[in-house]
PDB file of C-alpha atoms in Angstrom:
ATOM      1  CA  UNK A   1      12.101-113.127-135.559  1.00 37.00           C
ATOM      2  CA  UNK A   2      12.165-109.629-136.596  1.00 51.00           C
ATOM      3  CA  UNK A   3      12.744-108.896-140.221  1.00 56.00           C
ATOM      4  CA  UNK A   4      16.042-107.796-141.882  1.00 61.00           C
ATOM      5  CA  UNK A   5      16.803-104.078-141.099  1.00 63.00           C
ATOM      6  CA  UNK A   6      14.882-104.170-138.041  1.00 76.00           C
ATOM      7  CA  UNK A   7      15.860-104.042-134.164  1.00 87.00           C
ATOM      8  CA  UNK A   8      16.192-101.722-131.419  1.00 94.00           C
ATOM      9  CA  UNK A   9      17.054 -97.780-132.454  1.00 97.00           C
ATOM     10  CA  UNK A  10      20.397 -97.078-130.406  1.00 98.00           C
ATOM     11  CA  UNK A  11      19.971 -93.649-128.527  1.00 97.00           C
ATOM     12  CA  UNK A  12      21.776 -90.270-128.098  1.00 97.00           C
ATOM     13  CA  UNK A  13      23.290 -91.875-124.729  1.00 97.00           C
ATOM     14  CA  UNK A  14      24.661 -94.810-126.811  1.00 98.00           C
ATOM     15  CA  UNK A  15      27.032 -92.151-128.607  1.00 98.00           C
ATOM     16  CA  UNK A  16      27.582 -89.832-126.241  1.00 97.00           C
ATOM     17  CA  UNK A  17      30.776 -90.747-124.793  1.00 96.00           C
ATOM     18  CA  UNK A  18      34.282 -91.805-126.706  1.00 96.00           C
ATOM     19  CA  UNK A  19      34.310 -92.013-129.863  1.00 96.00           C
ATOM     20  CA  UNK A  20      36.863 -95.330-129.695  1.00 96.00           C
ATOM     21  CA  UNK A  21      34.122 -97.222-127.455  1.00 97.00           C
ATOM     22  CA  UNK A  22      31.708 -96.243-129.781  1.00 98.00           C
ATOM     23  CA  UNK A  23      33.499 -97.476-132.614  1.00 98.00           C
ATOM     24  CA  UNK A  24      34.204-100.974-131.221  1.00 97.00           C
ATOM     25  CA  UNK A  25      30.098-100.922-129.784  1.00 97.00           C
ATOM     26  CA  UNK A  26      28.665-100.371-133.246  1.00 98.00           C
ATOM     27  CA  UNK A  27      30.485-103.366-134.565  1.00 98.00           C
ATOM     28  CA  UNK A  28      27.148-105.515-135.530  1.00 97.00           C
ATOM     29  CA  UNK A  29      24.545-103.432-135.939  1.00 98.00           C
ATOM     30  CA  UNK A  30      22.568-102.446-138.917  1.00 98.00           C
ATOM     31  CA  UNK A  31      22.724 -99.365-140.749  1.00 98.00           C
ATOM     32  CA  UNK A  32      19.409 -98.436-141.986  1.00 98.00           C
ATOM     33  CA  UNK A  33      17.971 -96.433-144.734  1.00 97.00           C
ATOM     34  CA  UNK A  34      14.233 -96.578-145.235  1.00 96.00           C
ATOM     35  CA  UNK A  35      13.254 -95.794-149.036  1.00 94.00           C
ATOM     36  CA  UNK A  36       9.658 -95.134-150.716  1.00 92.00           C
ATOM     37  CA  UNK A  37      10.303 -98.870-152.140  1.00 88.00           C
ATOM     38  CA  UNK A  38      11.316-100.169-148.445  1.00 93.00           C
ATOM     39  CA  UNK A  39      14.134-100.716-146.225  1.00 96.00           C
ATOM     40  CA  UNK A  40      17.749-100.793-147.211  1.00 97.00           C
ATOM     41  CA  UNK A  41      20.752-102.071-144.598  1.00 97.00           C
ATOM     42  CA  UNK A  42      23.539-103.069-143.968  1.00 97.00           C
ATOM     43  CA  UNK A  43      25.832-104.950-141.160  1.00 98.00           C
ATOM     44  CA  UNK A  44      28.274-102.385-139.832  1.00 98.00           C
ATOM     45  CA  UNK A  45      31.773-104.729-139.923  1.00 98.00           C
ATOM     46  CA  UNK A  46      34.249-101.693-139.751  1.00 97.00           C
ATOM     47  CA  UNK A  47      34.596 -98.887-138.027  1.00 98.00           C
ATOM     48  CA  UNK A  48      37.510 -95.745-137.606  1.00 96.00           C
ATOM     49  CA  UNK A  49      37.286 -93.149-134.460  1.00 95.00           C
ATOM     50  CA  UNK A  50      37.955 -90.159-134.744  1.00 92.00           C
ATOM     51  CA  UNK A  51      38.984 -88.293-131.836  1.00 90.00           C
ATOM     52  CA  UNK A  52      38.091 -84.410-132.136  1.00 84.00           C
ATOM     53  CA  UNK A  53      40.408 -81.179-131.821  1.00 84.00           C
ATOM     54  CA  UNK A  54      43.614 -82.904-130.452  1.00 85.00           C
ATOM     55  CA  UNK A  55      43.095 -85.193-133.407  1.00 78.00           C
ATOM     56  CA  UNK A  56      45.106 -83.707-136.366  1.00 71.00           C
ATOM     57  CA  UNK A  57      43.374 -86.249-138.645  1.00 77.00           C
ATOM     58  CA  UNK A  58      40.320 -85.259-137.375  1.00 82.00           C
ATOM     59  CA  UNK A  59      37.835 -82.717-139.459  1.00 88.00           C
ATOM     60  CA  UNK A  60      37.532 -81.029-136.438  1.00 87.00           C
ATOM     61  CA  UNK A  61      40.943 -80.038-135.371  1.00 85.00           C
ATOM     62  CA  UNK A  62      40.810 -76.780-137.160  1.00 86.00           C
ATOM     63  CA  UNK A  63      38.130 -75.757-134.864  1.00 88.00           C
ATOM     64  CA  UNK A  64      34.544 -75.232-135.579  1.00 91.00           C
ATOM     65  CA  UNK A  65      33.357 -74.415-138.981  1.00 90.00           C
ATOM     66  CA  UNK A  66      30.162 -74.566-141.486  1.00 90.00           C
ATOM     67  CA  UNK A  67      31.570 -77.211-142.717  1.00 89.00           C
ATOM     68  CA  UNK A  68      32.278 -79.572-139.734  1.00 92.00           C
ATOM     69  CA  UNK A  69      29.747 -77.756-137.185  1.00 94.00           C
ATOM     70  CA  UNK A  70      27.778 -80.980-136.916  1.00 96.00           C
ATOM     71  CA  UNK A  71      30.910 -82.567-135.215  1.00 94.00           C
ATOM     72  CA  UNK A  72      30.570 -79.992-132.691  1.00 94.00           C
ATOM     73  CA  UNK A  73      26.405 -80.352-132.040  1.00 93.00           C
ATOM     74  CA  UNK A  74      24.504 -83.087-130.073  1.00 96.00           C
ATOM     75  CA  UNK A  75      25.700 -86.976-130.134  1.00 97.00           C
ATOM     76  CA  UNK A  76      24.157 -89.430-132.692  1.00 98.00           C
ATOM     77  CA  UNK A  77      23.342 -87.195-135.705  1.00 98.00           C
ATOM     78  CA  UNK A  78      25.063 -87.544-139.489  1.00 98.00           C
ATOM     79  CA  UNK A  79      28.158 -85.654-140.072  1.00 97.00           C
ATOM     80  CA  UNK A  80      28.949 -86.226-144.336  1.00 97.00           C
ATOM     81  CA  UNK A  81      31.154 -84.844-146.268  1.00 94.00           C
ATOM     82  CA  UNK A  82      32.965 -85.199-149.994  1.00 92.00           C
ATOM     83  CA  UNK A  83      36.058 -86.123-150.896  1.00 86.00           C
ATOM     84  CA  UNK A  84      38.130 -86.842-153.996  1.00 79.00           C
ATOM     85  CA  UNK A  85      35.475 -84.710-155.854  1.00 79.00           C
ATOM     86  CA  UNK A  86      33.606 -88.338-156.021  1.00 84.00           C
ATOM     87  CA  UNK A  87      32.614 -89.797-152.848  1.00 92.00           C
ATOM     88  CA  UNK A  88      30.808 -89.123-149.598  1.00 96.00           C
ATOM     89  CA  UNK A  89      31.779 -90.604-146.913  1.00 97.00           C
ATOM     90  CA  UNK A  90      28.802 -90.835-143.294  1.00 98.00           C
ATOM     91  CA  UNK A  91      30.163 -90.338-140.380  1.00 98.00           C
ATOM     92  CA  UNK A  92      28.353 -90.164-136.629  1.00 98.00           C
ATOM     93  CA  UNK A  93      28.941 -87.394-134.046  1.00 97.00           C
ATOM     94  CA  UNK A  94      29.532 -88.721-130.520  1.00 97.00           C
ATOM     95  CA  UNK A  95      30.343 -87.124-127.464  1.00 94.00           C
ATOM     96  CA  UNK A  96      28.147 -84.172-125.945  1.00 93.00           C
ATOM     97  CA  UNK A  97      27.293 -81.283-127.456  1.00 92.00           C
ATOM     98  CA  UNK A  98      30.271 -78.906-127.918  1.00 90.00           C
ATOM     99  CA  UNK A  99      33.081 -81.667-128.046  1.00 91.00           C
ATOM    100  CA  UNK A 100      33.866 -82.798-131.132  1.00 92.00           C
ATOM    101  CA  UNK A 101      34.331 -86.538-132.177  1.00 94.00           C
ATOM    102  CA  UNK A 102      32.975 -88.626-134.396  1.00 96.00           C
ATOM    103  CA  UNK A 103      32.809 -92.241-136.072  1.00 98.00           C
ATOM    104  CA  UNK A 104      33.313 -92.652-139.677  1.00 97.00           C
ATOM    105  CA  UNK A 105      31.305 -96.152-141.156  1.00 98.00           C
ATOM    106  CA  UNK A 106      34.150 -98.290-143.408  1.00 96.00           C
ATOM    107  CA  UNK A 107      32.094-101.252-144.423  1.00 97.00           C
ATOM    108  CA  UNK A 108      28.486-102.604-144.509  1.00 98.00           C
ATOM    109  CA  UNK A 109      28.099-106.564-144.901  1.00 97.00           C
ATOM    110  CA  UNK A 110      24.623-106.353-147.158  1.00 96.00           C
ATOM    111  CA  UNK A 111      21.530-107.642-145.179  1.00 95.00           C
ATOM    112  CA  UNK A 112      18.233-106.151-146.861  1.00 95.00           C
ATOM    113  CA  UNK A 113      17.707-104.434-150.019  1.00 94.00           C
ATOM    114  CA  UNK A 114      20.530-105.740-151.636  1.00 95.00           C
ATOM    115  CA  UNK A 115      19.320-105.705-155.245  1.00 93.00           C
ATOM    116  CA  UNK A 116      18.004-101.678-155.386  1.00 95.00           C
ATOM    117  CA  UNK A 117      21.675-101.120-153.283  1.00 95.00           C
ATOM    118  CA  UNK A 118      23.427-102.708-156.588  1.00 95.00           C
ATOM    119  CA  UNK A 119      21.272-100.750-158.889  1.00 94.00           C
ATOM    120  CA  UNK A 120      22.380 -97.680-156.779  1.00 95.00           C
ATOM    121  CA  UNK A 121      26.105 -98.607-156.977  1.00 95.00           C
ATOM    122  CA  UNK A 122      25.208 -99.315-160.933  1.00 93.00           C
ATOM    123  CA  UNK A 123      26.197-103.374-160.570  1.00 92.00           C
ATOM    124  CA  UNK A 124      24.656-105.321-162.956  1.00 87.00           C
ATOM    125  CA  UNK A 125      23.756-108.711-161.849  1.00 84.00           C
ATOM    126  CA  UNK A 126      21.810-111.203-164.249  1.00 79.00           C
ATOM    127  CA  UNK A 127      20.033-112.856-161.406  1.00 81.00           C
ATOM    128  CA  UNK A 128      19.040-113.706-157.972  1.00 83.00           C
ATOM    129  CA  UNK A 129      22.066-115.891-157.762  1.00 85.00           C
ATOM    130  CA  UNK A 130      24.406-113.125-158.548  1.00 80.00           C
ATOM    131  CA  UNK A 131      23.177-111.326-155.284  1.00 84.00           C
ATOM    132  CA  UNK A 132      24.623-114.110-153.373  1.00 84.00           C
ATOM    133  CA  UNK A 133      28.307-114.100-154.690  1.00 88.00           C
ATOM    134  CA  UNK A 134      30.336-112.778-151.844  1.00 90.00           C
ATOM    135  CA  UNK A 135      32.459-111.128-154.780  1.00 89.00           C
ATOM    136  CA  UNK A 136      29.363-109.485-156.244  1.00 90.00           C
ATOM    137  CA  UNK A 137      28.053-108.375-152.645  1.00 91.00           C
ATOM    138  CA  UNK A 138      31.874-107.042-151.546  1.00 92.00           C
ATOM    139  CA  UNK A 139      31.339-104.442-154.628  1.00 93.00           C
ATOM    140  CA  UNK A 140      28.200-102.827-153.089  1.00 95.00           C
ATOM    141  CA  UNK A 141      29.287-101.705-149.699  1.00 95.00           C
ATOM    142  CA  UNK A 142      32.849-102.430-148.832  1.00 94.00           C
ATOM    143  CA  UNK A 143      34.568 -99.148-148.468  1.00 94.00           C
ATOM    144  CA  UNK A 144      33.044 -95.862-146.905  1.00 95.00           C
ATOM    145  CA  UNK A 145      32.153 -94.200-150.295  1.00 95.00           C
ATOM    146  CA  UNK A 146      30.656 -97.706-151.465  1.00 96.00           C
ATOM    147  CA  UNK A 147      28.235 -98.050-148.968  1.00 97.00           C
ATOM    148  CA  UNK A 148      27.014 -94.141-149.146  1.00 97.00           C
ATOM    149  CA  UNK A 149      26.237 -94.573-152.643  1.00 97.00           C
ATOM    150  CA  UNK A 150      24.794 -98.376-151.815  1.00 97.00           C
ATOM    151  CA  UNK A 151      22.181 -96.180-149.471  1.00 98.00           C
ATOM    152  CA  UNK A 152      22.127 -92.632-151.544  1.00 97.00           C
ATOM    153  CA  UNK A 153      24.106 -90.746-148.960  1.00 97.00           C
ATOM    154  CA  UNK A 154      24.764 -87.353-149.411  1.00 97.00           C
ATOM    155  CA  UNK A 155      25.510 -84.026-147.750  1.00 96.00           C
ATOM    156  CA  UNK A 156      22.450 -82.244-149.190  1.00 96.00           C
ATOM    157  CA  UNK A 157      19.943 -84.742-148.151  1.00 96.00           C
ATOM    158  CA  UNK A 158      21.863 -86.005-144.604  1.00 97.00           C
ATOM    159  CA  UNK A 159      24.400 -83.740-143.170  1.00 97.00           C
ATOM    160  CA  UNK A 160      22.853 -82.957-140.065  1.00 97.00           C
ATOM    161  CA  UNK A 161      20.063 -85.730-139.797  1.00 97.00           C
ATOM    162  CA  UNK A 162      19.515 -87.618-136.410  1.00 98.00           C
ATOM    163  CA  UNK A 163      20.299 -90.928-136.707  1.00 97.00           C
ATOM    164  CA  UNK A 164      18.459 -91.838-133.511  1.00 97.00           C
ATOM    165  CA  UNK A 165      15.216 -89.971-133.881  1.00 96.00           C
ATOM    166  CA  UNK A 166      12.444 -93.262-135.065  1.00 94.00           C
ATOM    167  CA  UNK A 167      11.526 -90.810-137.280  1.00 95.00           C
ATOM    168  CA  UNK A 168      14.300 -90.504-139.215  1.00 96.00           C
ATOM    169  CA  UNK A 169      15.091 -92.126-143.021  1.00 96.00           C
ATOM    170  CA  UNK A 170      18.723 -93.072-142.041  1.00 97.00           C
ATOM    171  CA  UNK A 171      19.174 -94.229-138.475  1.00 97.00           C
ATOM    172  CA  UNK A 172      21.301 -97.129-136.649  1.00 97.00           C
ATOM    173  CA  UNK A 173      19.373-100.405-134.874  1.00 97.00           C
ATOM    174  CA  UNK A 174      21.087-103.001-132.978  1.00 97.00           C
ATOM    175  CA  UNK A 175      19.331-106.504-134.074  1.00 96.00           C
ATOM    176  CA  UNK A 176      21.260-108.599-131.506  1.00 95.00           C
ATOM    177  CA  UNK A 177      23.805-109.689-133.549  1.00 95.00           C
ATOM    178  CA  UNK A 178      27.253-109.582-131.748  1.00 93.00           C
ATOM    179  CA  UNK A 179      30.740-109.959-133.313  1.00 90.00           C
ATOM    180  CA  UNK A 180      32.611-113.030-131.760  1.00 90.00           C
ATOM    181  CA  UNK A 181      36.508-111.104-132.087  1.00 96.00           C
ATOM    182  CA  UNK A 182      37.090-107.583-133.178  1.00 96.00           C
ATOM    183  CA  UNK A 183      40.341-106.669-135.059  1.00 95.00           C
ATOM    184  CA  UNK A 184      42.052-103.381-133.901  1.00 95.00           C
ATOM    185  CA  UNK A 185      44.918-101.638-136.287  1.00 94.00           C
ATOM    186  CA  UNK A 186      46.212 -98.020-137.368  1.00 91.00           C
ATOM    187  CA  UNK A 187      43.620 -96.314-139.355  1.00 86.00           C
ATOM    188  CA  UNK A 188      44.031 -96.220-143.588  1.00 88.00           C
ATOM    189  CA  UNK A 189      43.344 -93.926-146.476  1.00 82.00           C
ATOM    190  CA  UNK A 190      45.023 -90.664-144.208  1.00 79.00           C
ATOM    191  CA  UNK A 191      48.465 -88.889-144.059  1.00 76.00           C
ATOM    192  CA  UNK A 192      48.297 -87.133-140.238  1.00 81.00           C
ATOM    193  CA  UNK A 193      48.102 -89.504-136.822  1.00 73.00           C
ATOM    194  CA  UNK A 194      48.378 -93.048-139.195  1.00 80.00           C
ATOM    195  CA  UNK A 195      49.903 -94.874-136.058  1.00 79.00           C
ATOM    196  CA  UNK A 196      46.883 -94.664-134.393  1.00 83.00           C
ATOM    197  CA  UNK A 197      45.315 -98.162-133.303  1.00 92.00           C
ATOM    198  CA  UNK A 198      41.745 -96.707-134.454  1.00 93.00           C
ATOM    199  CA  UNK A 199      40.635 -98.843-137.060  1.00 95.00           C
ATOM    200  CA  UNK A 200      37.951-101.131-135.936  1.00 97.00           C
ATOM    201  CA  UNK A 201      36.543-104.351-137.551  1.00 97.00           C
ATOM    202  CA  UNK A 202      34.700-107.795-137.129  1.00 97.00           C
ATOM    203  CA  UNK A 203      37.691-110.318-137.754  1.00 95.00           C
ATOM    204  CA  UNK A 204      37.691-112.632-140.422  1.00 92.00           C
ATOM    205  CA  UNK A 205      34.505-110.589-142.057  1.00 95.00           C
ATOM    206  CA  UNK A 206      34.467-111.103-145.641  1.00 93.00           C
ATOM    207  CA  UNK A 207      33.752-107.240-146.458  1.00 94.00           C
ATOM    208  CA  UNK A 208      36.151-105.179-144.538  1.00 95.00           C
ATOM    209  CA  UNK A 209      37.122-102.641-146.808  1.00 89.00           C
ATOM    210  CA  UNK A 210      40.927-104.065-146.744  1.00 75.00           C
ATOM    211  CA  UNK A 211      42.066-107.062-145.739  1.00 59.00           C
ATOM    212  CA  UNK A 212      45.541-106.010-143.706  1.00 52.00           C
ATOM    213  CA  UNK A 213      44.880-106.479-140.293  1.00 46.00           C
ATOM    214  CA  UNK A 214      47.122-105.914-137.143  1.00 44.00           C
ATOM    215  CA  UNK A 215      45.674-106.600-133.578  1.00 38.00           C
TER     216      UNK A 215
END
């Protein structure tokens, strides 16, 4: 048995291709930071594509920028950005090189390093047994700026990064873990395209970042 945060890197041919297959594939696997201390991850559970320059909710439908120019580059590297003036939020590029799309990460289910994650997030727990509590773990990485903070995301230290280079601190392994049903509905938290059905997650998991669902 392999231990938790481990399994099979996903490649650059794994995201290059449609952003809404990609979304719906990644359902399952582990999101994986490895620290100085060890490894930190997390069960990806939900999922929103994001579907490039015809996309007007897209970061990319302005065109190519500084900003967003990682959208635009090779398939399966870290696009992050700010928001609110409080949060990052990770997204993956997908598609090939000079077509923009891209995969923003909703929710993590907490598999390894769940106690330095809560110190990162600044829970306080009194014990082991506090690190169990479904509503303790829900505060660590459900919801996209939760789980960037739960695995010190930022732009300075990731924007850019592979995610599919063995090499790399914050990369994406599948485990063999598959979701039995997966939930599709209009994406949340945005004001352009909201109708789309783009909003992927493992139904009936108990740390989506909301609970509405639609198929």
């Amino acid at each position: 048995m392999r231990s938790p945060g481990h399994g099979v890197l996903l490649t650059a041919e794994f995201f290059d291709r449609d952003p809404r297959r990609v979304a719906r594939s990644l359902l399952g696997k582990l999101l994986v930071r490895t620290t100085p201390n060890g490894i930190l991850a997390g069960r990806i559970v939900e999922t929103e594509a994001y579907l490039g320059e015809e996309d007007a909710a897209a970061h990319a439908a302005a065109g190519k920028t500084a900003r967003n120019a990682v959208l635009f580059g090779p398939p399966g590297h870290a696009y992050v950005y700010f928001i609110y003036g409080m949060y990052f939020c990770l997204n993956v590029s997908c598609m090939a090189e000079g077509f923009a799309g891209s995969v923003l990460f909703r929710a993590l289910e907490p598999v390894a390093g769940v106690a330095e994650m809560a110190e990162a997030r600044g829970i306080e727990v009194e014990d082991q047994a506090d690190l169990e509590k479904i509503s303790v773990l829900k505060k660590i990485s459900s919801g996209p700026g939760r789980l960037a903070e739960a695995l010190g995301i930022t732009r300075n230290r990731d924007n850019g990064c592979s995610m599919v280079d063995a090499n790399s601190d914050l990369r994406i392994v599948d485990d063999g873990f598959r979701a039995r049903k997966v939930v599709v509905t209009p994406r949340i938290g945005i004001v352009k395209c909201t109708e789309y059905p783009l909003r992927y997650l493992i139904a009936g998991n108990a740390f989506v970042s909301r609970k509405k669902q639609r198929q």
